[in-house]
Amino acid sequence: MYEYLEAEGFQYAIRLPANHVLQQEIAYLLTRPVGRPPHYVQRFYTSFRYQAQSWNRARRVVAKVEWHPGELYPRVGFLVTNLRRRARKVVAFYNQRGTAEQWIKEGKHAVKWTRLSCTTFRANAVRLQLHALAYNLANFLRTLALPGEIAQWSLTTLREKVIKIGAKVIAHGRYLVFQMAEVAVPRELFGRVLDRIARLRPPVVARC
């Protein structure tokens, strides 16, 4: 996997299980700091080169050691990465994975992009691309078209209250009327959403 990511030009930071060799590299950080333990967490960062037996070359490993008040042993974590930033910033980058995992969870539950029941790989690939397009459009709507009081709605809430809500359609000679219940979204709030969407249209440029 590392070789593929590097060949394709991706930057990565991946959790690496601890072993005896890694522990030896940071042995100087595993000794309790001298003096009275403070009432806050002490964090130490370092990086070094390491090559596992299955790797074709050595790679950079970042280590984080945390000493927590009242705990006898430190908490240790290792990351293998090809990022060139400082060790502390590599750990901060890795810690953002929770946000990415939340986006993936939204796609699974709100857009249902794991429902790939076609019989061929190509058909499932197209279906996944359509799911991804739907996710991006919904996230675009949430980011630019929702007023402040509902800007933090999840995509599931947005789908159920704005997109998939039922309406009664009344046809007239020159226009259509959609009668919608105000239980999910009040009229005034729904009107503000529509106004925001209308403002996203590019202005009409008059021809000379």
mmCIF file of N, CA, C and O in Angstrom, residues 127-199:
data_model
loop_
_atom_site.group_PDB
_atom_site.id
_atom_site.type_symbol
_atom_site.label_atom_id
_atom_site.label_comp_id
_atom_site.label_asym_id
_atom_site.label_seq_id
_atom_site.Cartn_x
_atom_site.Cartn_y
_atom_site.Cartn_z
ATOM 1 N N ARG A 127 -22.219 3.646 -10.562
ATOM 2 C CA ARG A 127 -23.187 3.928 -9.503
ATOM 3 C C ARG A 127 -22.524 4.660 -8.336
ATOM 4 O O ARG A 127 -23.096 5.596 -7.775
ATOM 5 N N LEU A 128 -21.307 4.261 -7.984
ATOM 6 C CA LEU A 128 -20.590 4.940 -6.910
ATOM 7 C C LEU A 128 -20.268 6.379 -7.294
ATOM 8 O O LEU A 128 -20.335 7.291 -6.457
ATOM 9 N N GLN A 129 -19.930 6.620 -8.559
ATOM 10 C CA GLN A 129 -19.664 7.984 -9.003
ATOM 11 C C GLN A 129 -20.921 8.850 -8.902
ATOM 12 O O GLN A 129 -20.844 10.033 -8.545
ATOM 13 N N LEU A 130 -22.071 8.286 -9.210
ATOM 14 C CA LEU A 130 -23.326 9.029 -9.074
ATOM 15 C C LEU A 130 -23.605 9.342 -7.606
ATOM 16 O O LEU A 130 -24.074 10.435 -7.272
ATOM 17 N N HIS A 131 -23.335 8.373 -6.732
ATOM 18 C CA HIS A 131 -23.500 8.627 -5.296
ATOM 19 C C HIS A 131 -22.570 9.754 -4.843
ATOM 20 O O HIS A 131 -22.972 10.623 -4.050
ATOM 21 N N ALA A 132 -21.324 9.727 -5.312
ATOM 22 C CA ALA A 132 -20.377 10.774 -4.935
ATOM 23 C C ALA A 132 -20.824 12.141 -5.447
ATOM 24 O O ALA A 132 -20.684 13.153 -4.763
ATOM 25 N N LEU A 133 -21.384 12.182 -6.658
ATOM 26 C CA LEU A 133 -21.908 13.432 -7.198
ATOM 27 C C LEU A 133 -23.058 13.935 -6.346
ATOM 28 O O LEU A 133 -23.130 15.140 -6.023
ATOM 29 N N ALA A 134 -23.967 13.044 -5.956
ATOM 30 C CA ALA A 134 -25.086 13.438 -5.102
ATOM 31 C C ALA A 134 -24.582 13.971 -3.759
ATOM 32 O O ALA A 134 -25.098 14.955 -3.226
ATOM 33 N N TYR A 135 -23.548 13.325 -3.212
ATOM 34 C CA TYR A 135 -22.980 13.783 -1.940
ATOM 35 C C TYR A 135 -22.391 15.185 -2.079
ATOM 36 O O TYR A 135 -22.613 16.058 -1.231
ATOM 37 N N ASN A 136 -21.640 15.411 -3.155
ATOM 38 C CA ASN A 136 -21.024 16.728 -3.358
ATOM 39 C C ASN A 136 -22.073 17.818 -3.559
ATOM 40 O O ASN A 136 -21.923 18.937 -3.054
ATOM 41 N N LEU A 137 -23.129 17.503 -4.301
ATOM 42 C CA LEU A 137 -24.197 18.486 -4.495
ATOM 43 C C LEU A 137 -24.894 18.804 -3.186
ATOM 44 O O LEU A 137 -25.207 19.970 -2.893
ATOM 45 N N ALA A 138 -25.156 17.778 -2.376
ATOM 46 C CA ALA A 138 -25.806 18.007 -1.089
ATOM 47 C C ALA A 138 -24.907 18.802 -0.154
ATOM 48 O O ALA A 138 -25.372 19.710 0.558
ATOM 49 N N ASN A 139 -23.633 18.498 -0.148
ATOM 50 C CA ASN A 139 -22.707 19.250 0.698
ATOM 51 C C ASN A 139 -22.550 20.679 0.200
ATOM 52 O O ASN A 139 -22.394 21.614 0.992
ATOM 53 N N PHE A 140 -22.594 20.862 -1.113
ATOM 54 C CA PHE A 140 -22.578 22.210 -1.693
ATOM 55 C C PHE A 140 -23.798 23.001 -1.230
ATOM 56 O O PHE A 140 -23.694 24.171 -0.857
ATOM 57 N N LEU A 141 -24.967 22.359 -1.231
ATOM 58 C CA LEU A 141 -26.180 23.019 -0.759
ATOM 59 C C LEU A 141 -26.060 23.375 0.711
ATOM 60 O O LEU A 141 -26.419 24.485 1.123
ATOM 61 N N ARG A 142 -25.545 22.466 1.519
ATOM 62 C CA ARG A 142 -25.420 22.721 2.955
ATOM 63 C C ARG A 142 -24.445 23.856 3.231
ATOM 64 O O ARG A 142 -24.660 24.675 4.132
ATOM 65 N N THR A 143 -23.369 23.922 2.462
ATOM 66 C CA THR A 143 -22.336 24.922 2.722
ATOM 67 C C THR A 143 -22.756 26.325 2.310
ATOM 68 O O THR A 143 -22.498 27.298 3.025
ATOM 69 N N LEU A 144 -23.444 26.458 1.167
ATOM 70 C CA LEU A 144 -23.696 27.778 0.592
ATOM 71 C C LEU A 144 -25.147 28.236 0.668
ATOM 72 O O LEU A 144 -25.407 29.425 0.476
ATOM 73 N N ALA A 145 -26.080 27.333 0.916
ATOM 74 C CA ALA A 145 -27.484 27.716 0.802
ATOM 75 C C ALA A 145 -28.261 27.657 2.111
ATOM 76 O O ALA A 145 -29.406 28.095 2.138
ATOM 77 N N LEU A 146 -27.686 27.152 3.174
ATOM 78 C CA LEU A 146 -28.438 27.041 4.423
ATOM 79 C C LEU A 146 -28.176 28.242 5.324
ATOM 80 O O LEU A 146 -27.012 28.617 5.534
ATOM 81 N N PRO A 147 -29.212 28.851 5.877
ATOM 82 C CA PRO A 147 -29.023 29.943 6.832
ATOM 83 C C PRO A 147 -28.286 29.463 8.081
ATOM 84 O O PRO A 147 -28.168 28.261 8.335
ATOM 85 N N GLY A 148 -27.820 30.407 8.861
ATOM 86 C CA GLY A 148 -26.973 30.085 10.001
ATOM 87 C C GLY A 148 -27.574 29.134 11.007
ATOM 88 O O GLY A 148 -26.890 28.254 11.524
ATOM 89 N N GLU A 149 -28.880 29.270 11.284
ATOM 90 C CA GLU A 149 -29.473 28.444 12.331
ATOM 91 C C GLU A 149 -29.593 26.970 11.963
ATOM 92 O O GLU A 149 -29.782 26.119 12.834
ATOM 93 N N ILE A 150 -29.487 26.649 10.669
ATOM 94 C CA ILE A 150 -29.556 25.246 10.259
ATOM 95 C C ILE A 150 -28.314 24.851 9.458
ATOM 96 O O ILE A 150 -28.297 23.817 8.801
ATOM 97 N N ALA A 151 -27.264 25.669 9.540
ATOM 98 C CA ALA A 151 -26.058 25.400 8.756
ATOM 99 C C ALA A 151 -25.354 24.129 9.201
ATOM 100 O O ALA A 151 -24.589 23.548 8.430
ATOM 101 N N GLN A 152 -25.604 23.671 10.431
ATOM 102 C CA GLN A 152 -24.948 22.476 10.945
ATOM 103 C C GLN A 152 -25.784 21.215 10.764
ATOM 104 O O GLN A 152 -25.461 20.174 11.336
ATOM 105 N N TRP A 153 -26.844 21.296 10.001
ATOM 106 C CA TRP A 153 -27.644 20.096 9.745
ATOM 107 C C TRP A 153 -26.790 19.016 9.091
ATOM 108 O O TRP A 153 -25.943 19.303 8.240
ATOM 109 N N SER A 154 -27.038 17.772 9.480
ATOM 110 C CA SER A 154 -26.387 16.663 8.801
ATOM 111 C C SER A 154 -27.032 16.459 7.438
ATOM 112 O O SER A 154 -28.133 16.959 7.163
ATOM 113 N N LEU A 155 -26.372 15.702 6.577
ATOM 114 C CA LEU A 155 -26.944 15.447 5.259
ATOM 115 C C LEU A 155 -28.217 14.606 5.358
ATOM 116 O O LEU A 155 -29.108 14.734 4.516
ATOM 117 N N THR A 156 -28.307 13.764 6.366
ATOM 118 C CA THR A 156 -29.527 12.986 6.567
ATOM 119 C C THR A 156 -30.703 13.900 6.875
ATOM 120 O O THR A 156 -31.799 13.758 6.314
ATOM 121 N N THR A 157 -30.504 14.860 7.780
ATOM 122 C CA THR A 157 -31.560 15.818 8.110
ATOM 123 C C THR A 157 -31.924 16.663 6.906
ATOM 124 O O THR A 157 -33.098 16.919 6.632
ATOM 125 N N LEU A 158 -30.918 17.099 6.161
ATOM 126 C CA LEU A 158 -31.153 17.907 4.966
ATOM 127 C C LEU A 158 -31.970 17.129 3.944
ATOM 128 O O LEU A 158 -32.896 17.667 3.322
ATOM 129 N N ARG A 159 -31.651 15.871 3.771
ATOM 130 C CA ARG A 159 -32.385 15.049 2.811
ATOM 131 C C ARG A 159 -33.835 14.865 3.217
ATOM 132 O O ARG A 159 -34.756 14.996 2.406
ATOM 133 N N GLU A 160 -34.064 14.569 4.513
ATOM 134 C CA GLU A 160 -35.410 14.256 4.970
ATOM 135 C C GLU A 160 -36.309 15.485 5.079
ATOM 136 O O GLU A 160 -37.516 15.397 4.876
ATOM 137 N N LYS A 161 -35.726 16.672 5.390
ATOM 138 C CA LYS A 161 -36.540 17.848 5.653
ATOM 139 C C LYS A 161 -36.647 18.820 4.489
ATOM 140 O O LYS A 161 -37.565 19.637 4.448
ATOM 141 N N VAL A 162 -35.697 18.742 3.543
ATOM 142 C CA VAL A 162 -35.692 19.714 2.449
ATOM 143 C C VAL A 162 -35.848 19.036 1.091
ATOM 144 O O VAL A 162 -36.627 19.491 0.251
ATOM 145 N N ILE A 163 -35.125 17.942 0.864
ATOM 146 C CA ILE A 163 -35.074 17.360 -0.471
ATOM 147 C C ILE A 163 -36.170 16.331 -0.698
ATOM 148 O O ILE A 163 -36.866 16.340 -1.719
ATOM 149 N N LYS A 164 -36.388 15.427 0.257
ATOM 150 C CA LYS A 164 -37.323 14.328 0.052
ATOM 151 C C LYS A 164 -38.686 14.583 0.693
ATOM 152 O O LYS A 164 -39.488 13.666 0.815
ATOM 153 N N ILE A 165 -38.954 15.795 1.093
ATOM 154 C CA ILE A 165 -40.236 16.114 1.732
ATOM 155 C C ILE A 165 -41.366 16.073 0.699
ATOM 156 O O ILE A 165 -41.192 16.437 -0.467
ATOM 157 N N GLY A 166 -42.518 15.595 1.121
ATOM 158 C CA GLY A 166 -43.659 15.503 0.213
ATOM 159 C C GLY A 166 -44.314 16.853 -0.031
ATOM 160 O O GLY A 166 -44.218 17.776 0.774
ATOM 161 N N ALA A 167 -44.970 16.970 -1.154
ATOM 162 C CA ALA A 167 -45.645 18.215 -1.519
ATOM 163 C C ALA A 167 -46.822 17.899 -2.429
ATOM 164 O O ALA A 167 -46.824 16.885 -3.136
ATOM 165 N N LYS A 168 -47.820 18.779 -2.385
ATOM 166 C CA LYS A 168 -48.969 18.674 -3.285
ATOM 167 C C LYS A 168 -48.764 19.642 -4.445
ATOM 168 O O LYS A 168 -48.496 20.827 -4.237
ATOM 169 N N VAL A 169 -48.878 19.135 -5.663
ATOM 170 C CA VAL A 169 -48.635 19.945 -6.849
ATOM 171 C C VAL A 169 -49.968 20.358 -7.458
ATOM 172 O O VAL A 169 -50.827 19.513 -7.750
ATOM 173 N N ILE A 170 -50.151 21.659 -7.613
ATOM 174 C CA ILE A 170 -51.353 22.214 -8.228
ATOM 175 C C ILE A 170 -50.940 22.893 -9.525
ATOM 176 O O ILE A 170 -50.135 23.830 -9.525
ATOM 177 N N ALA A 171 -51.480 22.403 -10.650
ATOM 178 C CA ALA A 171 -51.101 22.924 -11.966
ATOM 179 C C ALA A 171 -52.094 23.974 -12.424
ATOM 180 O O ALA A 171 -53.312 23.764 -12.386
ATOM 181 N N HIS A 172 -51.569 25.114 -12.834
ATOM 182 C CA HIS A 172 -52.362 26.177 -13.435
ATOM 183 C C HIS A 172 -51.920 26.341 -14.892
ATOM 184 O O HIS A 172 -51.003 25.660 -15.361
ATOM 185 N N GLY A 173 -52.524 27.238 -15.569
ATOM 186 C CA GLY A 173 -52.226 27.404 -16.987
ATOM 187 C C GLY A 173 -50.787 27.786 -17.259
ATOM 188 O O GLY A 173 -50.173 27.273 -18.191
ATOM 189 N N ARG A 174 -50.237 28.688 -16.452
ATOM 190 C CA ARG A 174 -48.896 29.192 -16.725
ATOM 191 C C ARG A 174 -47.892 28.906 -15.608
ATOM 192 O O ARG A 174 -46.731 29.286 -15.721
ATOM 193 N N TYR A 175 -48.309 28.270 -14.539
ATOM 194 C CA TYR A 175 -47.362 28.026 -13.448
ATOM 195 C C TYR A 175 -47.836 26.832 -12.626
ATOM 196 O O TYR A 175 -48.967 26.357 -12.764
ATOM 197 N N LEU A 176 -46.926 26.348 -11.781
ATOM 198 C CA LEU A 176 -47.203 25.250 -10.863
ATOM 199 C C LEU A 176 -47.066 25.741 -9.437
ATOM 200 O O LEU A 176 -46.204 26.581 -9.133
ATOM 201 N N VAL A 177 -47.890 25.230 -8.548
ATOM 202 C CA VAL A 177 -47.841 25.577 -7.129
ATOM 203 C C VAL A 177 -47.513 24.316 -6.338
ATOM 204 O O VAL A 177 -48.167 23.278 -6.511
ATOM 205 N N PHE A 178 -46.485 24.398 -5.519
ATOM 206 C CA PHE A 178 -46.117 23.289 -4.636
ATOM 207 C C PHE A 178 -46.577 23.648 -3.223
ATOM 208 O O PHE A 178 -46.073 24.604 -2.619
ATOM 209 N N GLN A 179 -47.521 22.910 -2.704
ATOM 210 C CA GLN A 179 -48.007 23.108 -1.342
ATOM 211 C C GLN A 179 -47.284 22.128 -0.424
ATOM 212 O O GLN A 179 -47.433 20.920 -0.540
ATOM 213 N N MET A 180 -46.492 22.689 0.498
ATOM 214 C CA MET A 180 -45.663 21.864 1.383
ATOM 215 C C MET A 180 -46.026 22.135 2.829
ATOM 216 O O MET A 180 -46.353 23.277 3.198
ATOM 217 N N ALA A 181 -45.962 21.103 3.645
ATOM 218 C CA ALA A 181 -46.242 21.258 5.079
ATOM 219 C C ALA A 181 -45.089 22.004 5.746
ATOM 220 O O ALA A 181 -43.926 21.842 5.379
ATOM 221 N N GLU A 182 -45.422 22.833 6.732
ATOM 222 C CA GLU A 182 -44.409 23.605 7.444
ATOM 223 C C GLU A 182 -43.899 22.880 8.680
ATOM 224 O O GLU A 182 -43.195 23.473 9.504
ATOM 225 N N VAL A 183 -44.222 21.607 8.811
ATOM 226 C CA VAL A 183 -43.778 20.873 10.002
ATOM 227 C C VAL A 183 -42.268 20.721 10.003
ATOM 228 O O VAL A 183 -41.604 20.903 11.027
ATOM 229 N N ALA A 184 -41.686 20.377 8.855
ATOM 230 C CA ALA A 184 -40.242 20.157 8.778
ATOM 231 C C ALA A 184 -39.477 21.474 8.698
ATOM 232 O O ALA A 184 -38.556 21.722 9.475
ATOM 233 N N VAL A 185 -39.851 22.333 7.750
ATOM 234 C CA VAL A 185 -39.171 23.608 7.547
ATOM 235 C C VAL A 185 -40.218 24.705 7.420
ATOM 236 O O VAL A 185 -41.070 24.642 6.525
ATOM 237 N N PRO A 186 -40.209 25.720 8.289
ATOM 238 C CA PRO A 186 -41.174 26.815 8.176
ATOM 239 C C PRO A 186 -41.048 27.554 6.843
ATOM 240 O O PRO A 186 -39.995 27.540 6.202
ATOM 241 N N ARG A 187 -42.150 28.202 6.439
ATOM 242 C CA ARG A 187 -42.177 28.895 5.150
ATOM 243 C C ARG A 187 -41.083 29.942 5.052
ATOM 244 O O ARG A 187 -40.388 30.035 4.030
ATOM 245 N N GLU A 188 -40.916 30.734 6.083
ATOM 246 C CA GLU A 188 -39.928 31.811 6.043
ATOM 247 C C GLU A 188 -38.513 31.247 5.878
ATOM 248 O O GLU A 188 -37.704 31.765 5.093
ATOM 249 N N LEU A 189 -38.213 30.155 6.580
ATOM 250 C CA LEU A 189 -36.886 29.556 6.492
ATOM 251 C C LEU A 189 -36.665 28.923 5.121
ATOM 252 O O LEU A 189 -35.590 29.062 4.524
ATOM 253 N N PHE A 190 -37.669 28.258 4.604
ATOM 254 C CA PHE A 190 -37.545 27.636 3.278
ATOM 255 C C PHE A 190 -37.361 28.711 2.201
ATOM 256 O O PHE A 190 -36.589 28.536 1.247
ATOM 257 N N GLY A 191 -38.049 29.849 2.366
ATOM 258 C CA GLY A 191 -37.881 30.947 1.419
ATOM 259 C C GLY A 191 -36.473 31.503 1.431
ATOM 260 O O GLY A 191 -35.920 31.857 0.380
ATOM 261 N N ARG A 192 -35.857 31.583 2.599
ATOM 262 C CA ARG A 192 -34.476 32.065 2.675
ATOM 263 C C ARG A 192 -33.509 31.103 2.006
ATOM 264 O O ARG A 192 -32.517 31.513 1.385
ATOM 265 N N VAL A 193 -33.780 29.797 2.117
ATOM 266 C CA VAL A 193 -32.950 28.815 1.427
ATOM 267 C C VAL A 193 -33.037 29.028 -0.080
ATOM 268 O O VAL A 193 -32.033 29.034 -0.797
ATOM 269 N N LEU A 194 -34.263 29.220 -0.594
ATOM 270 C CA LEU A 194 -34.440 29.444 -2.030
ATOM 271 C C LEU A 194 -33.768 30.731 -2.480
ATOM 272 O O LEU A 194 -33.188 30.793 -3.574
ATOM 273 N N ASP A 195 -33.836 31.766 -1.645
ATOM 274 C CA ASP A 195 -33.171 33.032 -1.994
ATOM 275 C C ASP A 195 -31.659 32.849 -2.090
ATOM 276 O O ASP A 195 -31.006 33.404 -2.993
ATOM 277 N N ARG A 196 -31.099 32.088 -1.178
ATOM 278 C CA ARG A 196 -29.658 31.845 -1.213
ATOM 279 C C ARG A 196 -29.256 31.056 -2.462
ATOM 280 O O ARG A 196 -28.220 31.322 -3.069
ATOM 281 N N ILE A 197 -30.088 30.098 -2.846
ATOM 282 C CA ILE A 197 -29.814 29.333 -4.060
ATOM 283 C C ILE A 197 -29.885 30.238 -5.289
ATOM 284 O O ILE A 197 -29.060 30.161 -6.199
ATOM 285 N N ALA A 198 -30.876 31.137 -5.304
ATOM 286 C CA ALA A 198 -31.022 32.046 -6.435
ATOM 287 C C ALA A 198 -29.820 32.973 -6.569
ATOM 288 O O ALA A 198 -29.404 33.310 -7.688
ATOM 289 N N ARG A 199 -29.225 33.377 -5.444
ATOM 290 C CA ARG A 199 -28.073 34.271 -5.495
ATOM 291 C C ARG A 199 -26.810 33.572 -5.987
ATOM 292 O O ARG A 199 -25.814 34.242 -6.307
#
